[in-house]
Coordinates of C-alpha atoms and ligand atoms in Angstrom, one line a residue:
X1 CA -20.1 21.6 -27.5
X2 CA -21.9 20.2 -30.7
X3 CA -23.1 16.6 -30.2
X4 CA -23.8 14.3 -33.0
X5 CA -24.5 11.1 -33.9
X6 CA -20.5 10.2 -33.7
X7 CA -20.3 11.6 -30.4
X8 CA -18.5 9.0 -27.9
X9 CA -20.2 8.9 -24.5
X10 CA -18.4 8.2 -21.3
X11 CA -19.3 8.6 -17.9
X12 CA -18.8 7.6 -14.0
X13 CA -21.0 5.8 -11.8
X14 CA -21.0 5.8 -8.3
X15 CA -23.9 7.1 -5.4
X16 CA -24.1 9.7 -4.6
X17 CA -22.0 11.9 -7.2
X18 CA -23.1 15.2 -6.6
X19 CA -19.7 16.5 -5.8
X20 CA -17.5 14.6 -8.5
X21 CA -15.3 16.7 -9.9
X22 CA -14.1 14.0 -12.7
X23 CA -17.4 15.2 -14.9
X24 CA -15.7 18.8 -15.2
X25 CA -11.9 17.3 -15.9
X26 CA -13.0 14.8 -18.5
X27 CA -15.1 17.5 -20.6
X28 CA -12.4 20.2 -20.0
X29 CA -9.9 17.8 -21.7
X30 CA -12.3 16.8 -24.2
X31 CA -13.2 20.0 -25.0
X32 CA -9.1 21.5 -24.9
X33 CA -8.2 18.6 -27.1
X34 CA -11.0 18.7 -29.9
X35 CA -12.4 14.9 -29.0
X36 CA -15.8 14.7 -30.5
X37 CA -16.8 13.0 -26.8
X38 CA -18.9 13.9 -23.8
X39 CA -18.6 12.3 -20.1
X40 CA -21.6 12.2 -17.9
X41 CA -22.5 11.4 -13.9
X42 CA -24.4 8.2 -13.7
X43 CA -25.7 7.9 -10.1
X44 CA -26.4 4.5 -10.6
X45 CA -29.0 4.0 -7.7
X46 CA -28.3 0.9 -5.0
X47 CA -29.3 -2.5 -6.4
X48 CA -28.8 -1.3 -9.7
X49 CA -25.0 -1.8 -10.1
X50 CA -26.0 -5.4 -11.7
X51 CA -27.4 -3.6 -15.1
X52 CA -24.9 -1.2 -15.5
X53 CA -22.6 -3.4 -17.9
X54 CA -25.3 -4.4 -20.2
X55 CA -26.6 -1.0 -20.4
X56 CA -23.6 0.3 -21.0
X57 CA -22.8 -2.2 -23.7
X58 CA -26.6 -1.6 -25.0
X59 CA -25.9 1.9 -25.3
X60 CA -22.8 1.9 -27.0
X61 CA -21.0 3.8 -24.3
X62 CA -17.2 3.1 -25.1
X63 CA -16.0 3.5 -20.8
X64 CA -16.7 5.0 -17.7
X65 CA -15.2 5.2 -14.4
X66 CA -16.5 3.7 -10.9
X67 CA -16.2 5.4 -8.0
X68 CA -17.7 4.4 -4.2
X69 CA -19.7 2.5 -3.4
X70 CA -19.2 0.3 -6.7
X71 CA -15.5 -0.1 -7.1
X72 CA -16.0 -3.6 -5.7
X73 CA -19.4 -4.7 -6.4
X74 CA -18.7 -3.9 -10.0
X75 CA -16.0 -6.6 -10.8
X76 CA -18.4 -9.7 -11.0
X77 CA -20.3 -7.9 -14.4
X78 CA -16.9 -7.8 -16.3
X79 CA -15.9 -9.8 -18.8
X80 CA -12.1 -9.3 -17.7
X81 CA -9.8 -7.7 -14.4
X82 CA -6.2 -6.2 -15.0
X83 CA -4.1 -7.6 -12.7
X84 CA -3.6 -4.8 -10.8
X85 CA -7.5 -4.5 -10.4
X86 CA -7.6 -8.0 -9.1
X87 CA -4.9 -7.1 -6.6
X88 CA -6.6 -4.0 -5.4
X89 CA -10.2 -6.0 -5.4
X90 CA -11.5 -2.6 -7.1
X91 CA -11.7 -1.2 -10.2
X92 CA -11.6 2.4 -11.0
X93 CA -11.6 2.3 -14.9
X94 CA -14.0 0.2 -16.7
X95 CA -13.2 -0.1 -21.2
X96 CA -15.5 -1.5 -23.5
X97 CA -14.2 -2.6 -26.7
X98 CA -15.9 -5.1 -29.1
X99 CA -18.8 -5.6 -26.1
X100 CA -15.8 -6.8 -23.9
X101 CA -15.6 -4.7 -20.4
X102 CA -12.2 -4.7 -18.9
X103 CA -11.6 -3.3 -15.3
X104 CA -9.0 -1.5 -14.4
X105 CA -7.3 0.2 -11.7
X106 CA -5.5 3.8 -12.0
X107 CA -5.7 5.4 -8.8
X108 CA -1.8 3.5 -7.5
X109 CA -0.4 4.3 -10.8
X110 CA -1.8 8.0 -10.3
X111 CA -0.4 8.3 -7.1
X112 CA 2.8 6.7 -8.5
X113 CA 3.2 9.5 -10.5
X114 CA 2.2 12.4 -8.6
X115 CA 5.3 11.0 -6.5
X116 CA 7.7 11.2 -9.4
X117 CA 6.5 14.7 -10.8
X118 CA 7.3 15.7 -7.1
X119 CA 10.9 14.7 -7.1
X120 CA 9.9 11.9 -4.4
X121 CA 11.9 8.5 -5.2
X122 CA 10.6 5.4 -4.2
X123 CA 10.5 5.0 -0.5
X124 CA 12.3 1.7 0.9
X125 CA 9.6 1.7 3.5
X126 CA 6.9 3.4 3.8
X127 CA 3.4 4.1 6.1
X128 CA 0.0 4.2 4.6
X129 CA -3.1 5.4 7.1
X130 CA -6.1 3.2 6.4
X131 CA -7.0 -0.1 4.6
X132 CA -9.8 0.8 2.3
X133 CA -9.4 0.7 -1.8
X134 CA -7.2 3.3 -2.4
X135 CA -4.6 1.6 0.6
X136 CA -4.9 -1.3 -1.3
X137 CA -4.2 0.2 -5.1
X138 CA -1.1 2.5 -3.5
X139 CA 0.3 -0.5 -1.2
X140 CA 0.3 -2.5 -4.6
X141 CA 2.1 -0.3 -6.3
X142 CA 4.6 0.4 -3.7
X143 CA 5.2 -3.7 -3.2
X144 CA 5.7 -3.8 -6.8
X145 CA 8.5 -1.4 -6.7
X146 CA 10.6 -2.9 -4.1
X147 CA 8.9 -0.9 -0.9
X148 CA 7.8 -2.3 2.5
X149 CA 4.9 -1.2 3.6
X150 CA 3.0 -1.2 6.8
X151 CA -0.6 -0.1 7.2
X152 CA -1.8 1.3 10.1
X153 CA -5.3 0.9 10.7
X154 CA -8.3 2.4 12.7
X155 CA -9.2 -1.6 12.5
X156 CA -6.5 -3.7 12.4
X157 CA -8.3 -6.6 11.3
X158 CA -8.8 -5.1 7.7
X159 CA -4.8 -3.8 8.0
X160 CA -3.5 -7.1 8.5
X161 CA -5.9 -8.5 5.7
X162 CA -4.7 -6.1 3.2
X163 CA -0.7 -6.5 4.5
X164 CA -1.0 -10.0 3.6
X165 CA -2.8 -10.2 0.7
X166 CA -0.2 -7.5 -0.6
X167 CA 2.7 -9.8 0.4
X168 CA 1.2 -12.7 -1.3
X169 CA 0.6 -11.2 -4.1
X170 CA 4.2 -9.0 -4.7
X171 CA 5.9 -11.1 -2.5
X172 CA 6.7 -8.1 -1.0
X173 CA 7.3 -8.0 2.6
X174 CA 3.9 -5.7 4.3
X175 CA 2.8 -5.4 7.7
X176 CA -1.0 -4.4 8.9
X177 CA -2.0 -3.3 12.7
X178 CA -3.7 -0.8 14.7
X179 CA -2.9 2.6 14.7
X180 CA -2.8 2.7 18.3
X181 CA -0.3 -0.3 18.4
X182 CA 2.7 0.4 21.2
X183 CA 4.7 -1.2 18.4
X184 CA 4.6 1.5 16.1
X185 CA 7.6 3.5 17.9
X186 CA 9.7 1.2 16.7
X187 CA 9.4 1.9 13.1
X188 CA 8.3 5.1 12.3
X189 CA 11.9 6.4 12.6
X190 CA 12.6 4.5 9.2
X191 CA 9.7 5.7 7.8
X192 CA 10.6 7.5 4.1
X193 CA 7.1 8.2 2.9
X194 CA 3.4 8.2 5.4
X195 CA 0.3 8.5 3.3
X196 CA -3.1 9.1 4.7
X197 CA -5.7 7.2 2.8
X198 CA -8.6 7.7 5.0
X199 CA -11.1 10.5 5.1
X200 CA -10.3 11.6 8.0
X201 CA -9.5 15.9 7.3
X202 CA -11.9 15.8 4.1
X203 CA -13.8 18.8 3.9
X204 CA -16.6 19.6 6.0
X205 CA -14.6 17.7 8.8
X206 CA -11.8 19.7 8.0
X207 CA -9.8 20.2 11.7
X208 CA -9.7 16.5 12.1
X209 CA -6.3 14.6 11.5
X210 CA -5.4 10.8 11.7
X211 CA -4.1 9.9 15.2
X212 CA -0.2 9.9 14.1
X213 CA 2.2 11.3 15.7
X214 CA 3.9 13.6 13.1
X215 CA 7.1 14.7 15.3
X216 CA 8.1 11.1 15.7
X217 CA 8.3 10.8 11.8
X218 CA 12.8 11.3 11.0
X219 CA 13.1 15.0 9.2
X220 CA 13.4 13.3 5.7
X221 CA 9.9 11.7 5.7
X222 CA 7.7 12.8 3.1
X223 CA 4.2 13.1 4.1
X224 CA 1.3 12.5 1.3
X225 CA -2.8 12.8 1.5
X226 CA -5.0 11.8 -1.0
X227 CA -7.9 14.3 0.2
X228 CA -7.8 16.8 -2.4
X229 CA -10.1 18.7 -0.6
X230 CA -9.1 20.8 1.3
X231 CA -6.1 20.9 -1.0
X232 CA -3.8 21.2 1.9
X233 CA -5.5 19.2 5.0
X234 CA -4.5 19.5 8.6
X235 CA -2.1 16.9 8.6
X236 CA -0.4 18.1 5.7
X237 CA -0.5 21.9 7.5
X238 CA 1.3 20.2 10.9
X239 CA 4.1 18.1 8.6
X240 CA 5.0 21.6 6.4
X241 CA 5.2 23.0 10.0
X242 CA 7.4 20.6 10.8
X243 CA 9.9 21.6 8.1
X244 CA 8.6 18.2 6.3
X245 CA 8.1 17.6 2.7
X246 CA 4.4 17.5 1.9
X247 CA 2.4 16.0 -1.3
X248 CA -1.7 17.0 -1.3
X249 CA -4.0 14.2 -2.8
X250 CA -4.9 16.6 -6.1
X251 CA -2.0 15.1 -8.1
X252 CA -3.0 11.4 -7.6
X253 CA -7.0 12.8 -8.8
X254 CA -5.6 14.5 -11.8
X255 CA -2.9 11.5 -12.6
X256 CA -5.8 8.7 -12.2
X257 CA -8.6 11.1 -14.1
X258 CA -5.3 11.5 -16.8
X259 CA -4.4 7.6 -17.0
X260 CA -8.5 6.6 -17.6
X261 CA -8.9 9.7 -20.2
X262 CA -5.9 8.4 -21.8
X263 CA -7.4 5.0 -21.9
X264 CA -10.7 6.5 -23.2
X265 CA -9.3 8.1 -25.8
X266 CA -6.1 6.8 -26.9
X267 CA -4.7 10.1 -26.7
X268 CA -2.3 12.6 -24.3
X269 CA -4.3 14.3 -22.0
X270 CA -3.6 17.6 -21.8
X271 CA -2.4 17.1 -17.9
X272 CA -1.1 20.4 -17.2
X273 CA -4.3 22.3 -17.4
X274 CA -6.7 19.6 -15.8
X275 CA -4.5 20.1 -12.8
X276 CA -3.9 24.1 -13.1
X277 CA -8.0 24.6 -13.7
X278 CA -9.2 21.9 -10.8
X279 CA -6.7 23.2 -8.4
X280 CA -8.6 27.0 -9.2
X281 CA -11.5 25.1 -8.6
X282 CA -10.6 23.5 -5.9
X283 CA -9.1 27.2 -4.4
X284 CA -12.4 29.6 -5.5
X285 CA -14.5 26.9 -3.1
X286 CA -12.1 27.4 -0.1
X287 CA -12.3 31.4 0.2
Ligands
LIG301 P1 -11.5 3.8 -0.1 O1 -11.9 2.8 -1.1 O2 -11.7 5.2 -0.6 O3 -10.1 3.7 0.4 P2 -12.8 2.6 2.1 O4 -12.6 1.2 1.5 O5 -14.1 2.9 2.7 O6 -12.5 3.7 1.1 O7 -11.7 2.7 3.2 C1 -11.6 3.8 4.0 C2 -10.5 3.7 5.0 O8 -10.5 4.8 5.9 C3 -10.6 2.5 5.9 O9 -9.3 2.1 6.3 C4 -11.3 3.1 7.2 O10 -11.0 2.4 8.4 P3 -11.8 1.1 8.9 O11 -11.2 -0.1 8.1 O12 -11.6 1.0 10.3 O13 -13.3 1.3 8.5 C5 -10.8 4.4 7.2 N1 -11.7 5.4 7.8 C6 -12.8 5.9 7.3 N2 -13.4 6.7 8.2 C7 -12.6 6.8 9.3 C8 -12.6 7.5 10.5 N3 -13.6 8.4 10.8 N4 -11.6 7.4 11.4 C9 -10.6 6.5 11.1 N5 -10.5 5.8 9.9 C10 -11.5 5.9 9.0

């Protein structure tokens, strides 16, 4: 890689990063694709989050991403939130243009589209596990396109926030509650699509599962994870073995890692081999 003085730098900031694997997708596409650019981990240390902007803008870095635990605590330094962001409370994507930083959120648009290159239509109703970020950005995106939602919730406090603050927002009808709730029987039947947004499977901790009940699911259900690593978790392993459709979480990383480069750069990214090289990656660490 030859760096100059018309280099662009672009970066992610987040604590502690020493796993992110959006440092080796960004340069791989930079690199495949001849940008004259270079993206860097920032582990912005805590308390710090409140300089990042400025330094940014100081140091005429052009966007960077944001991943936990700054996806929130981030938004009150920007000049500007998409929509979208604002819905999600967090932003993913953060564009500086003319000393202006814009948030943004990709990761329900990524996930969006890891659904469609899988053949998976939009659900009419659909489950998500957890109530975090990423439940928020994927339930927004499903209101928007017509689908109920219910999130289930190791605390159903934060479900039921996030159901109706969806549901105000879309208009969309959403429903939050426990995961242990005796209701839930009475749904999961109709359930098209259940996504699991918590961490629970995420390697080292990788013979955990979320407390669902797979076999009650109808045999049509599609089930989704967003842990990408392991690429195929053990919920994901029990649904297959159900004879169910299942979607790991690497195509919603590549998608939103594709969506920001693309906002970087103004270019295609060259999709196809971020995913094909992360998902060696992702299979040389698991032998
Ligand atoms: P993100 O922004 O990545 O979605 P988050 O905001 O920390 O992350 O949300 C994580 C979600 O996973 C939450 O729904 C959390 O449940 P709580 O609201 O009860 O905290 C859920 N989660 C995290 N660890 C969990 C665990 N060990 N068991 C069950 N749920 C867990």
């Amino acid at each position: 890689m030859q760096i100059d003085q018309d280099t662009c730098v672009f970066g992610l900031i987040g604590y502690p990063l020493a796993h992110s694997l959006s440092p080796f997708i960004h340069n791989l596409a930079f690199k495949a694709m001849g940008v004259n650019a270079v993206y860097l981990p920032f582990p912005v240390k805590p308390g710090r989050v409140s300089s990042v902007v400025n330094g940014a803008r100081a140091l005429g870095i052009r966007g960077f991403n944001v991943t936990i635990p700054y996806k929130e605590s981030i938004i009150p330094y920007l000049d500007r939130v998409s929509l979208e962001a604002e819905a999600c409370g967090s932003v993913n994507t953060v564009l500086i243009e003319e000393d202006r930083a814009v948030g943004y959120n990709t990761d329900g648009r990524g996930f969006m589209d890891s659904l469609e290159q899988e053949g998976v239509k939009v659900p009419r109703f659909a489950i998500i596990l957890g109530a975090g970020g990423a439940a928020r950005a994927i339930g927004y995106q499903l209101a928007v396109r017509g689908a109920i939602t219910v999130f289930l919730n190791r605390t159903p406090e934060r479900a039921e926030k996030v159901a109706r603050d969806i549901a105000r927002i879309t208009g969309q009808e959403s429903w939050g509650m426990s995961w242990d709730s005796s209701c839930i029987s009475d749904f999961v039947q109709d359930a098209e699509l259940l996504i699991n947004t918590t961490p629970v499977g995420m390697y080292p901790d990788i013979d955990q599962k979320p407390p669902f009940v797979l076999k009650n699911l109808n045999s049509r259900s599609v089930v989704a994870d967003i842990i990408y690593n392991p690429l195929n978790t053990r919920l994901l392993r029990e649904a297959e073995g159900l004879g169910l459709k299942t979607i790991s979480g690497l195509g919603m990383f590549v998608n939103q890692g594709v969506r920001s480069w693309e906002m970087f750069t103004g270019r295609e990214a060259p999709r196809k081999l971020m995913e094909d090289r992360l998902r060696g990656l992702l299979l040389k660490n698991e032998t």
